[in-house]
């Protein structure tokens, strides 16, 4: 790798109570490098020095000897102000014991790190709510930590660690206190933060079942480095099991969608649905873009679908130059893209809200007429409307919709051009997918 390490540990030695009777030699001569966007696990039996290594990397534990650099800066040489800055915005920490403040609500706990950054309350809370929403704990926002399950508490603490959008997440046995289902859920969130949000993750665990999540594993024993292993069978996020859903248990709505989106797997129905949706929407609206443009834009689109940014911010990110971290599109493309995405989301929102159906259908027809430059005569319009209505109510699937649109008027269909029927049914399917959550 020719990028600079984000964390660099050289000949690190940590001795507790040095020179005293109760001296403990916790780490001997540890050297390692961690690169941006890696997911590294520090693994070993209890007492081997994992937490000490993690705390040394985060500046919570000063080395007895050796150096630790984070983002190129030597932690031992940082001023107090720099160290505070690092802990506020550079790194996020997640602990086994959560360390939530019992007298603060969930939302206030999450927003607490922002209080010290002097941001307005409205601003802070908006961000906090988005994170709670993302981790499915927004209903708990005004509860106190004691009212939450362990898994929910850990999700709160992860949300807190993310509130200032740090590049690095340190997690010390984050699922050590959780039942296996909650543990799985939290591990998935961390994986997603690594793969989708591109956070660098350093996680401490003694549980070998977690090793497959990592890109690389550092093995420790008795304070010594044993070996470092690249995880060759890291499972890509798509093939991961999210929840054990059985096909029979799925809603009719989802089954219908799955007929169209063949790679929408049971495993995606949990937390992976948003990235899936983003990909589909992306390739649907922008099939002519190159891979690089698609990739940068895709990340922003996911942020939008997660509710982390609004449509305006999405358009701004897409428009910004590559060099400045944007997607480097031209203004016109950004405008038509944002308009299209906005319209699709608005329509899917209307269907979800169960708005007046006649009104929803009218909007849908206006939208389709615009996008595909339709010019339908009376009976065509009537039958198209009827077919769309059936699709929206999940009475028919995409193929049946397409057939009804395609079928000649004489045979009771809408008599649209074959390609038009295909395009419309595809468009409606995307709207239905966006609606599904
Ligand atoms: P792990 O996280 O792998 O269980 P730790 O890093 O917590 O291991 O501990 C490594 C060794 O250092 C253990 O022997 C532990 O008892 C000792 N140790 C950890 N923290 C302290 C401390 N603050 N004071 C004295 N000894 C400590
Ligand atoms: Mg520990």
Short mmCIF file of C-alpha atoms and ligand atoms in Angstrom, two decimals, residues 16-17 22 24-27 44-53 55 61 172-173 204 220, ligand 1:
data_model
loop_
_atom_site.label_atom_id
_atom_site.label_comp_id
_atom_site.label_asym_id
_atom_site.label_seq_id
_atom_site.Cartn_x
_atom_site.Cartn_y
_atom_site.Cartn_z
CA UNK A 16 2.00 -0.10 34.74
CA UNK A 17 3.29 1.05 38.15
CA UNK A 22 2.90 -4.04 41.77
CA UNK A 24 2.83 -4.98 35.45
CA UNK A 25 4.52 -5.26 32.09
CA UNK A 26 1.53 -4.99 29.84
CA UNK A 27 3.05 -4.53 26.37
CA UNK A 44 -5.98 -12.49 22.13
CA UNK A 45 -6.93 -13.97 25.50
CA UNK A 46 -8.03 -11.89 28.47
CA UNK A 47 -5.18 -9.94 30.04
CA UNK A 48 -2.88 -10.12 27.01
CA UNK A 49 -2.79 -6.34 26.58
CA UNK A 50 -5.43 -5.69 23.92
CA UNK A 51 -7.10 -2.82 25.72
CA UNK A 52 -3.75 -1.34 26.64
CA UNK A 53 -2.77 -1.32 22.98
CA UNK A 55 -5.80 2.93 24.66
CA UNK A 61 -2.62 5.51 27.83
CA UNK A 172 -13.05 -2.24 23.02
CA UNK A 173 -15.03 -5.49 23.26
CA UNK A 204 -10.61 -5.45 20.36
CA UNK A 220 -1.33 -10.76 21.01
P1 LIG B 1 -6.87 -7.27 27.76
O1 LIG B 1 -7.61 -6.07 27.27
O2 LIG B 1 -6.23 -8.06 26.69
O3 LIG B 1 -7.71 -8.12 28.63
P2 LIG B 1 -5.35 -5.34 29.30
O4 LIG B 1 -4.68 -4.48 28.32
O5 LIG B 1 -6.55 -4.80 29.96
O6 LIG B 1 -5.64 -6.75 28.65
O7 LIG B 1 -4.32 -5.73 30.45
C1 LIG B 1 -3.02 -6.23 30.21
C2 LIG B 1 -2.32 -6.43 31.53
O8 LIG B 1 -2.11 -5.17 32.14
C3 LIG B 1 -3.12 -7.26 32.52
O9 LIG B 1 -2.22 -8.04 33.23
C4 LIG B 1 -3.78 -6.23 33.39
O10 LIG B 1 -4.00 -6.74 34.68
C5 LIG B 1 -2.74 -5.13 33.40
N1 LIG B 1 -3.33 -3.81 33.56
C6 LIG B 1 -4.22 -3.23 32.74
N2 LIG B 1 -4.54 -1.99 33.15
C7 LIG B 1 -3.84 -1.77 34.27
C8 LIG B 1 -3.69 -0.68 35.19
N3 LIG B 1 -4.38 0.48 34.99
N4 LIG B 1 -2.86 -0.82 36.24
C9 LIG B 1 -2.18 -1.96 36.42
N5 LIG B 1 -2.23 -3.03 35.62
C10 LIG B 1 -3.06 -2.95 34.55
#
